[in-house]
Tab-separated table of C-alpha atoms and ligand atoms in Angstrom:
chain	number	residue	atom	x	y	z
A	1	MET	CA	0.005	-0.016	0.076
A	2	LYS	CA	1.132	3.540	-0.692
A	3	TRP	CA	1.103	6.349	1.631
A	4	THR	CA	-2.036	7.970	0.142
A	5	GLN	CA	-3.712	4.561	0.923
A	6	TRP	CA	-2.419	4.490	4.490
A	7	LEU	CA	-3.832	8.017	4.862
A	8	GLU	CA	-7.296	6.567	4.312
A	9	GLU	CA	-6.774	3.633	6.635
A	10	GLN	CA	-4.791	5.204	9.340
A	11	LYS	CA	-5.249	8.895	8.955
A	12	THR	CA	-3.590	10.297	12.041
A	13	VAL	CA	-0.473	7.966	11.947
A	14	ALA	CA	-0.110	8.453	8.201
A	15	THR	CA	-0.424	12.339	8.570
A	16	ILE	CA	2.417	12.437	10.990
A	17	LEU	CA	4.800	10.174	9.205
A	18	ILE	CA	4.110	11.697	5.864
A	19	ASN	CA	4.796	15.181	7.234
A	20	SER	CA	7.996	14.098	8.776
A	21	LEU	CA	9.156	12.396	5.604
A	22	GLU	CA	8.281	15.522	3.529
A	23	GLN	CA	10.282	17.758	5.756
A	24	SER	CA	13.179	15.047	6.149
A	25	ARG	CA	12.554	15.141	9.926
A	26	LEU	CA	11.924	11.705	10.767
A	27	GLY	CA	12.087	10.862	14.505
A	28	HIS	CA	14.595	8.644	15.948
A	29	ALA	CA	12.232	6.429	17.908
A	30	TYR	CA	8.629	5.531	17.239
A	31	LEU	CA	6.318	3.264	19.234
A	32	PHE	CA	3.537	1.828	17.121
A	33	THR	CA	0.558	0.645	19.318
A	34	GLY	CA	-2.810	-0.760	18.448
A	35	GLN	CA	-4.695	-3.920	17.983
A	36	LYS	CA	-3.768	-6.713	15.748
A	37	GLY	CA	-4.406	-6.351	12.102
A	38	THR	CA	-4.155	-2.516	12.040
A	39	GLY	CA	-1.165	-2.328	9.781
A	40	LYS	CA	1.597	-1.439	12.258
A	41	ARG	CA	4.231	-3.876	10.751
A	42	GLU	CA	3.300	-2.927	7.157
A	43	VAL	CA	3.586	0.858	7.929
A	44	ALA	CA	7.001	0.162	9.633
A	45	ARG	CA	8.222	-1.562	6.494
A	46	HIS	CA	6.879	1.126	4.267
A	47	LEU	CA	8.533	3.669	6.370
A	48	ALA	CA	11.838	1.744	5.907
A	49	ARG	CA	11.236	1.754	2.196
A	50	SER	CA	10.754	5.509	2.162
A	51	PHE	CA	13.910	5.928	4.374
A	52	PHE	CA	16.110	3.903	2.031
A	53	CYS	CA	14.615	4.075	-1.463
A	54	ARG	CA	17.023	6.177	-3.841
A	55	ASN	CA	14.344	6.358	-6.495
A	56	LYS	CA	11.473	7.936	-4.637
A	57	ASN	CA	8.609	9.822	-6.247
A	58	GLY	CA	8.162	12.593	-3.622
A	59	ILE	CA	8.154	10.537	-0.441
A	60	GLU	CA	6.718	7.334	-2.093
A	61	PRO	CA	9.243	4.563	-2.542
A	62	CYS	CA	9.571	3.068	-6.042
A	63	GLY	CA	9.113	-0.541	-4.776
A	64	THR	CA	11.478	-1.866	-7.460
A	65	CYS	CA	14.939	-0.539	-6.703
A	66	ARG	CA	17.587	-2.689	-4.955
A	67	ASP	CA	16.829	-1.078	-1.624
A	68	CYS	CA	13.032	-1.488	-1.810
A	69	ARG	CA	13.452	-5.178	-3.060
A	70	ARG	CA	15.805	-6.086	-0.344
A	71	ILE	CA	13.519	-4.570	2.220
A	72	ASP	CA	10.492	-6.530	0.842
A	73	SER	CA	12.539	-9.816	0.993
A	74	GLY	CA	13.831	-9.070	4.425
A	75	ASN	CA	17.443	-9.135	3.210
A	76	HIS	CA	18.305	-5.372	3.515
A	77	PRO	CA	21.567	-5.161	5.532
A	78	ASP	CA	20.573	-1.887	7.108
A	79	VAL	CA	16.961	-2.950	8.164
A	80	VAL	CA	16.982	-5.305	11.066
A	81	VAL	CA	13.853	-6.693	12.529
A	82	ILE	CA	13.630	-8.324	15.930
A	83	ARG	CA	10.953	-10.577	17.174
A	84	PRO	CA	10.520	-12.535	20.411
A	85	ASP	CA	12.721	-15.532	20.602
A	86	GLY	CA	10.361	-17.950	22.217
A	87	ARG	CA	8.431	-16.002	24.882
A	88	SER	CA	10.621	-12.868	25.165
A	89	ILE	CA	13.131	-10.692	23.476
A	90	LYS	CA	16.491	-11.356	25.135
A	91	LYS	CA	19.292	-9.217	25.894
A	92	GLN	CA	21.405	-11.337	23.547
A	93	GLN	CA	19.168	-10.402	20.635
A	94	ILE	CA	19.656	-6.649	21.335
A	95	ALA	CA	23.494	-7.149	21.627
A	96	ASP	CA	23.502	-8.975	18.279
A	97	LEU	CA	21.542	-5.995	16.867
A	98	ILE	CA	24.022	-3.458	18.226
A	99	LYS	CA	26.956	-5.535	16.902
A	100	ALA	CA	25.379	-5.994	13.521
A	101	PHE	CA	24.868	-2.309	13.220
A	102	SER	CA	28.333	-1.385	14.496
A	103	TYR	CA	29.971	-3.325	11.577
A	104	ARG	CA	28.405	-1.447	8.936
A	105	GLY	CA	28.744	1.976	7.312
A	106	VAL	CA	29.530	0.480	3.927
A	107	GLU	CA	26.058	0.488	2.424
A	108	SER	CA	25.032	3.768	3.821
A	109	GLU	CA	25.103	5.792	7.040
A	110	ARG	CA	21.568	4.974	7.564
A	111	LYS	CA	20.041	2.250	9.840
A	112	PHE	CA	16.650	1.285	10.625
A	113	PHE	CA	15.477	-1.223	13.068
A	114	ILE	CA	12.098	-2.784	13.937
A	115	VAL	CA	11.232	-4.461	17.267
A	116	GLU	CA	8.147	-6.427	17.276
A	117	GLN	CA	6.096	-7.259	20.386
A	118	VAL	CA	8.315	-4.869	22.191
A	119	ASP	CA	6.365	-5.560	25.384
A	120	LEU	CA	7.884	-9.077	25.561
A	121	MET	CA	11.390	-7.534	26.013
A	122	THR	CA	13.143	-8.585	29.158
A	123	ALA	CA	14.320	-5.747	31.568
A	124	GLN	CA	17.974	-6.326	30.588
A	125	ALA	CA	17.137	-6.371	27.013
A	126	ALA	CA	15.410	-3.122	27.430
A	127	ASN	CA	18.283	-1.519	29.184
A	128	SER	CA	20.603	-2.374	26.369
A	129	LEU	CA	18.026	-1.051	23.908
A	130	LEU	CA	17.797	2.144	25.801
A	131	LYS	CA	21.472	2.715	25.731
A	132	PHE	CA	21.727	1.972	21.931
A	133	MET	CA	18.811	4.429	21.358
A	134	GLU	CA	20.558	7.111	23.335
A	135	GLU	CA	23.647	7.067	21.060
A	136	PRO	CA	23.907	10.330	19.130
A	137	ASP	CA	23.492	8.713	15.832
A	138	GLY	CA	21.497	10.939	13.641
A	139	GLN	CA	20.926	8.336	10.922
A	140	THR	CA	19.016	5.646	12.927
A	141	VAL	CA	15.328	5.153	13.026
A	142	CYS	CA	13.878	2.681	15.273
A	143	VAL	CA	10.271	1.385	15.289
A	144	LEU	CA	9.021	-0.433	18.282
A	145	ILE	CA	5.654	-2.214	17.885
A	146	THR	CA	3.184	-3.404	20.438
A	147	GLU	CA	-0.357	-4.429	20.902
A	148	ASN	CA	-0.096	-3.820	24.639
A	149	VAL	CA	1.480	-0.359	25.275
A	150	HIS	CA	0.740	-0.712	29.048
A	151	ALA	CA	3.100	-3.644	29.190
A	152	VAL	CA	6.115	-1.579	27.734
A	153	LEU	CA	8.495	-0.067	30.186
A	154	GLU	CA	7.835	3.546	30.805
A	155	THR	CA	11.438	4.389	30.264
A	156	ILE	CA	11.124	2.963	26.733
A	157	VAL	CA	7.762	4.738	25.963
A	158	SER	CA	8.995	8.161	27.276
A	159	ARG	CA	11.800	8.028	24.635
A	160	CYS	CA	9.447	7.227	21.667
A	161	GLN	CA	7.010	9.243	19.775
A	162	VAL	CA	3.789	7.108	20.277
A	163	LEU	CA	1.583	6.581	17.213
A	164	THR	CA	-1.746	4.806	17.944
A	165	PHE	CA	-3.290	2.638	15.130
A	166	LYS	CA	-7.030	2.769	15.216
A	167	PRO	CA	-9.117	-0.468	14.590
A	168	LEU	CA	-10.348	-0.842	11.002
A	169	PRO	CA	-14.013	0.559	10.588
A	170	PRO	CA	-16.299	-2.414	9.969
A	171	GLU	CA	-17.098	-1.509	6.387
A	172	LYS	CA	-13.412	-1.496	5.538
A	173	MET	CA	-12.726	-4.796	7.453
A	174	LYS	CA	-15.504	-6.438	5.550
A	175	ARG	CA	-14.321	-5.378	2.170
A	176	ARG	CA	-10.706	-6.423	3.048
A	177	LEU	CA	-11.932	-9.863	4.082
A	178	ILE	CA	-14.014	-10.235	0.933
A	179	GLY	CA	-10.750	-9.203	-1.125
A	180	GLU	CA	-8.993	-12.055	0.693
A	181	GLY	CA	-11.688	-14.634	-0.551
A	182	VAL	CA	-14.059	-14.738	2.422
A	183	ALA	CA	-17.626	-15.131	1.208
A	184	PRO	CA	-19.578	-11.804	1.700
A	185	ALA	CA	-22.127	-13.191	4.124
A	186	MET	CA	-19.346	-14.807	6.304
A	187	ALA	CA	-17.226	-11.475	6.152
A	188	ALA	CA	-20.373	-9.568	7.280
A	189	THR	CA	-20.815	-12.079	10.226
A	190	VAL	CA	-17.328	-11.937	11.657
A	191	THR	CA	-17.222	-8.196	11.155
A	192	ALA	CA	-20.376	-8.136	13.443
A	193	LEU	CA	-18.542	-10.068	15.960
A	194	THR	CA	-15.065	-8.471	16.364
A	195	ALA	CA	-13.041	-5.424	15.484
A	196	ASP	CA	-9.850	-7.336	15.306
A	197	TYR	CA	-9.102	-8.040	11.827
A	198	GLU	CA	-6.821	-11.131	12.603
A	199	GLU	CA	-9.357	-12.577	14.759
A	200	ALA	CA	-12.039	-11.936	12.126
A	201	LYS	CA	-9.976	-13.661	9.423
A	202	ALA	CA	-9.309	-16.683	11.755
A	203	LEU	CA	-13.064	-16.982	12.644
A	204	ALA	CA	-13.970	-16.765	8.928
A	205	GLY	CA	-11.766	-19.750	8.254
A	206	ASP	CA	-12.818	-21.863	11.275
A	207	GLU	CA	-14.843	-24.988	10.639
A	208	TRP	CA	-16.558	-25.035	14.053
A	209	PHE	CA	-17.517	-21.415	13.503
A	210	ALA	CA	-19.134	-22.061	10.117
A	211	LYS	CA	-21.080	-24.913	11.627
A	212	ALA	CA	-22.122	-22.741	14.553
A	213	ARG	CA	-23.457	-20.085	12.146
A	214	SER	CA	-25.452	-22.579	10.263
A	215	VAL	CA	-26.771	-24.339	13.453
A	216	VAL	CA	-28.005	-21.062	14.800
A	217	ILE	CA	-29.652	-19.832	11.542
A	218	ASN	CA	-31.276	-23.221	11.117
A	219	TYR	CA	-32.550	-23.265	14.735
A	220	MET	CA	-33.887	-19.647	14.450
A	221	GLU	CA	-35.646	-20.396	11.206
A	222	GLU	CA	-37.187	-23.566	12.485
A	223	LEU	CA	-38.286	-21.665	15.609
A	224	PHE	CA	-40.696	-19.659	13.481
A	225	ALA	CA	-41.536	-22.076	10.637
A	226	GLN	CA	-41.954	-25.206	12.786
A	227	PRO	CA	-42.005	-24.230	16.343
A	228	GLN	CA	-43.176	-27.734	17.451
A	229	ARG	CA	-39.848	-29.085	16.254
A	230	ALA	CA	-37.555	-26.288	17.519
A	231	MET	CA	-36.961	-27.899	20.992
A	232	MET	CA	-35.682	-31.109	19.452
A	233	THR	CA	-33.487	-29.101	17.173
A	234	MET	CA	-32.121	-27.212	20.200
A	235	TYR	CA	-31.205	-30.396	22.040
A	236	GLU	CA	-29.934	-32.108	18.986
A	237	GLN	CA	-27.958	-29.315	17.287
A	238	CYS	CA	-27.362	-26.351	19.488
A	239	ALA	CA	-26.603	-28.306	22.751
A	240	THR	CA	-24.167	-30.528	21.124
A	241	HIS	CA	-22.408	-27.805	19.288
A	242	PHE	CA	-22.443	-25.088	22.099
A	243	THR	CA	-20.866	-27.407	24.749
A	244	ASP	CA	-19.092	-24.874	26.988
A	245	SER	CA	-19.589	-21.309	28.090
A	246	ASN	CA	-17.271	-19.684	25.397
A	247	ARG	CA	-18.856	-21.578	22.637
A	248	LEU	CA	-22.284	-20.837	23.731
A	249	HIS	CA	-21.352	-17.069	23.946
A	250	ILE	CA	-20.590	-17.182	20.274
A	251	GLY	CA	-23.900	-19.112	19.715
A	252	LEU	CA	-25.835	-16.438	21.492
A	253	ASP	CA	-24.006	-13.660	19.601
A	254	LEU	CA	-24.994	-15.278	16.470
A	255	MET	CA	-28.605	-15.312	17.580
A	256	LEU	CA	-28.458	-11.662	18.528
A	257	ILE	CA	-27.337	-11.025	14.999
A	258	TRP	CA	-30.256	-13.041	13.650
A	259	PHE	CA	-32.857	-10.965	15.674
A	260	ARG	CA	-31.217	-7.723	14.765
A	261	ASP	CA	-31.334	-8.731	11.124
A	262	VAL	CA	-35.210	-9.366	11.525
A	263	LEU	CA	-35.400	-6.016	13.179
A	264	SER	CA	-33.438	-4.326	10.538
A	265	LEU	CA	-35.825	-5.584	7.995
A	266	GLN	CA	-38.942	-4.581	10.026
A	267	THR	CA	-37.463	-0.997	10.365
A	268	GLY	CA	-36.806	-0.722	6.651
A	269	ARG	CA	-33.020	-1.081	6.839
A	270	PRO	CA	-32.261	-4.040	4.578
A	271	GLU	CA	-28.657	-2.738	4.155
A	272	ALA	CA	-27.891	-3.523	7.658
A	273	VAL	CA	-28.672	-7.188	7.367
A	274	VAL	CA	-25.661	-9.462	8.265
A	275	PHE	CA	-26.997	-12.910	7.350
A	276	THR	CA	-27.397	-11.732	3.661
A	277	ASP	CA	-27.319	-15.285	2.424
A	278	ARG	CA	-30.639	-16.014	4.296
A	279	LEU	CA	-32.250	-12.839	3.116
A	280	GLU	CA	-35.438	-14.442	1.746
A	281	ARG	CA	-36.121	-16.443	4.936
A	282	LEU	CA	-35.478	-13.343	7.101
A	283	ASN	CA	-37.794	-11.269	5.006
A	284	ALA	CA	-40.554	-13.905	5.329
A	285	ILE	CA	-40.136	-13.989	9.136
A	286	ALA	CA	-39.871	-10.204	9.326
A	287	ASP	CA	-43.295	-9.919	7.647
A	288	MET	CA	-44.776	-12.741	9.671
A	289	ILE	CA	-44.101	-11.642	13.337
A	290	PHE	CA	-44.661	-8.436	15.218
A	291	MET	CA	-41.738	-6.120	16.087
A	292	GLU	CA	-42.486	-6.572	19.794
A	293	ARG	CA	-41.751	-10.257	19.249
A	294	THR	CA	-38.464	-9.503	17.731
A	295	ALA	CA	-37.513	-7.172	20.608
A	296	SER	CA	-38.590	-9.773	23.169
A	297	GLY	CA	-36.383	-12.423	21.298
A	298	LEU	CA	-33.335	-9.960	21.470
A	299	ALA	CA	-34.179	-9.452	25.264
A	300	ALA	CA	-34.342	-13.283	25.793
A	301	VAL	CA	-30.874	-13.750	24.366
A	302	LEU	CA	-29.309	-10.975	26.143
A	303	ALA	CA	-30.755	-12.494	29.414
A	304	ALA	CA	-29.346	-15.711	28.447
A	305	LYS	CA	-25.895	-13.877	28.047
A	306	ARG	CA	-26.242	-12.456	31.455
A	307	ARG	CA	-27.040	-15.895	32.996
A	308	LEU	CA	-24.096	-17.404	31.291
A	309	ASN	CA	-21.701	-14.648	32.618
A	310	ALA	CA	-23.208	-15.380	36.114
A	311	ASN	CA	-21.801	-18.875	35.765
A	312	GLY	CA	-24.930	-20.462	34.395
A	313	HIS	CA	-24.566	-23.942	33.114
A	314	PRO	CA	-24.550	-23.800	29.357
A	315	LEU	CA	-27.141	-26.411	28.821
A	316	SER	CA	-29.643	-24.967	31.379
A	317	VAL	CA	-29.096	-21.419	29.989
A	318	LEU	CA	-29.951	-22.797	26.514
A	319	GLU	CA	-32.980	-24.767	27.715
A	320	GLN	CA	-34.408	-21.620	29.429
A	321	LEU	CA	-33.773	-19.604	26.384
A	322	ALA	CA	-35.419	-22.122	24.250
A	323	LEU	CA	-38.661	-22.072	26.268
A	324	ARG	CA	-38.790	-18.381	26.265
A	325	LEU	CA	-38.208	-18.185	22.549
A	326	GLU	CA	-40.646	-20.944	21.872
A	327	GLU	CA	-43.343	-19.318	23.879
A	328	GLY	CA	-42.941	-16.093	21.944
A	329	ALA	CA	-42.853	-17.933	18.660
A	330	VAL	CA	-46.073	-19.918	19.267
A	331	SER	CA	-48.068	-17.083	20.672
A	332	HIS	CA	-47.449	-14.668	17.912
A	333	VAL	CA	-47.637	-16.788	14.777
B	401	ZN	ZN1	12.940	2.111	-4.280
């Protein structure tokens, strides 16, 4: 992605970096914070390209010169990336980095290093890094990356310019997932459940989740089409699939989406529907039941979530919910 695109994705961060690049006044140390999947690593790499590319168009790196290509393949001698070795970033890794940098000067005077998951640095590693960062070397840029800024040592944070990456807006996240081959209805579903792009992508590719989605849709549709069979479906499909609290929470979240979809149709907002692959059935049910019934269905699912949070047993939470939903379904059809 180019800087102009990053400007759309991460306005604040991109504006600051673009201005610094344009004025050739890049800082020495940045701390990129923000959730997974917000582009921290990509921006760090792009910044490195802009820093080294000798064939830039304005501040935009060419992407094809030797420097750009070596950064892309991870082989640039003056761009070093450090990641946790096991569960932490160890002192030796920082020592190796300092050593590697001290040997150079042949390629260029410039150096760029990136430390991922910097919150996992040991105290000794952090001290070595701090010393290194304090050396009056005007041509070094370091980018530290973390999802958990509160776990980064204050001494490190205070020496960095902190740039916070915002979560992707849902519409963009959905489009990006679709761009990566996720079916539109599935992309909409996971986007409704999480703001974390990586988590959304993992859910979209998860077999258990795909089954959960179809189990819930099937149960809800049956609840209104053939309420006399719904209880059996609940035992046979829901209870066997949503076997623990975490799983049932996901099941209940999917039920919430289903009721909200019905409500969206009843209030004339078809564009808000998440389960777009079931639009026909959703429309039929939206026409068939009163809006009060949809609202009480939503309330019943929310109450079930509360019971589950209060340590309710998953099966009994599900049974109670099924009874409430069935009552409503029968009395209003
Ligand atoms: Zn280039």
